[in-house]
């Protein structure tokens, strides 16, 4: 079968289709300022969840690489980080659009925005590092160490520092319109499947990229 | 009589308040016109299109992998 191990990809398609249907047609709480944009919860927030899961998997693969020295762990780490950062950039840009219409401007120097931008830059340095090392073993080892550091930096940047200060972003400091969204059981029914669906899409793209890089490697080897 | 009059005044004055109370503004008109379904259809087409594209990419990749394996 061409589509070996395809079940989770079918699950991904089903969950995302459900997200679109229930996400637009389902009942949401009425909130001033947010209005219908509250539905962005199903599309903006899962980008970040997807990114975190991909980067977590990436850093675990880096730890495994340092422990075992297997090539496939390095390959997984770099491709998962790649897709993770694409998700992060999408999260940042969708967040900016949402911010424009709820907070008043695309970028208001909010702690959450600044910290996540710094997090992205730390990861961009990971790719620069990978690109600048010629020797494959050296590249894999040094970038594995850096990748673990990058994930360890990302956690305080996204989840600790913004909470220590005032932020417009829900879940951080004071917030005008969103305080009780996490209590709404109607939204949960769409939000959790959306998170799983978008995350699976991220792993799907990662899977394709890993297989491409294997082919590239095999061709280089010849 | 005075009490009845008071009651009528109260009802008349508070009527607009009760009638208004729209809560936050939502896309009710859009929904009643059925136009939200247009949005759902458009995004649905985008999503299905992407899935089909991913599916064919998978197939192409699998072919490539097979070619490499049989070399």
Coordinates of C-alpha atoms in Angstrom, one line a residue, chain A residues 2-3 9 13 16-17 20-21 24-25 28-32 35-36 39 201 204 207-208 211-212 215 218 222, chain B residues 22-28 31 36-37 39-40 43-44 47 51 54-55 57-59 61-62 64-65 68 71:
Chain A
X2 CA 1.3 3.4 -1.0
X3 CA -0.3 5.0 2.0
X9 CA -3.3 11.5 8.3
X13 CA -8.2 15.5 7.7
X16 CA -9.6 19.7 10.5
X17 CA -12.8 19.3 8.5
X20 CA -14.0 24.3 9.9
X21 CA -17.6 23.2 10.1
X24 CA -17.7 28.6 11.9
X25 CA -21.2 27.3 12.6
X28 CA -19.7 30.9 20.8
X29 CA -20.1 33.2 23.8
X30 CA -21.0 36.8 23.1
X31 CA -18.2 39.1 24.1
X32 CA -17.6 42.7 23.5
X35 CA -17.3 39.6 18.7
X36 CA -17.1 36.8 16.1
X39 CA -13.6 32.0 16.6
X201 CA -1.0 18.5 10.0
X204 CA 2.3 15.2 8.3
X207 CA 7.0 13.4 7.6
X208 CA 7.0 14.5 4.0
X211 CA 11.3 11.5 3.4
X212 CA 12.4 14.1 0.9
X215 CA 16.0 10.8 -0.8
X218 CA 20.7 8.9 -0.9
X222 CA 25.8 8.0 -4.9
Chain B
X22 CA -28.5 42.9 22.2
X23 CA -25.4 41.8 24.1
X24 CA -22.3 41.9 22.0
X25 CA -22.7 42.4 18.3
X26 CA -22.5 39.1 16.4
X27 CA -22.9 38.1 12.8
X28 CA -26.6 37.2 13.2
X31 CA -26.1 33.9 9.6
X36 CA -21.8 32.3 6.8
X37 CA -22.2 29.1 4.8
X39 CA -17.5 31.3 4.1
X40 CA -17.6 27.7 5.4
X43 CA -12.6 27.6 3.6
X44 CA -13.8 24.0 3.1
X47 CA -8.9 22.7 3.0
X51 CA -5.7 17.7 1.4
X54 CA -1.0 16.6 0.1
X55 CA -2.3 13.3 -1.0
X57 CA 2.5 14.8 -3.0
X58 CA 2.5 11.7 -0.8
X59 CA 2.0 9.5 -3.9
X61 CA 7.1 10.8 -2.9
X62 CA 6.2 7.1 -2.5
X64 CA 10.3 8.3 -5.8
X65 CA 11.1 6.2 -2.7
X68 CA 15.4 4.6 -5.1
X71 CA 17.8 0.8 -8.0

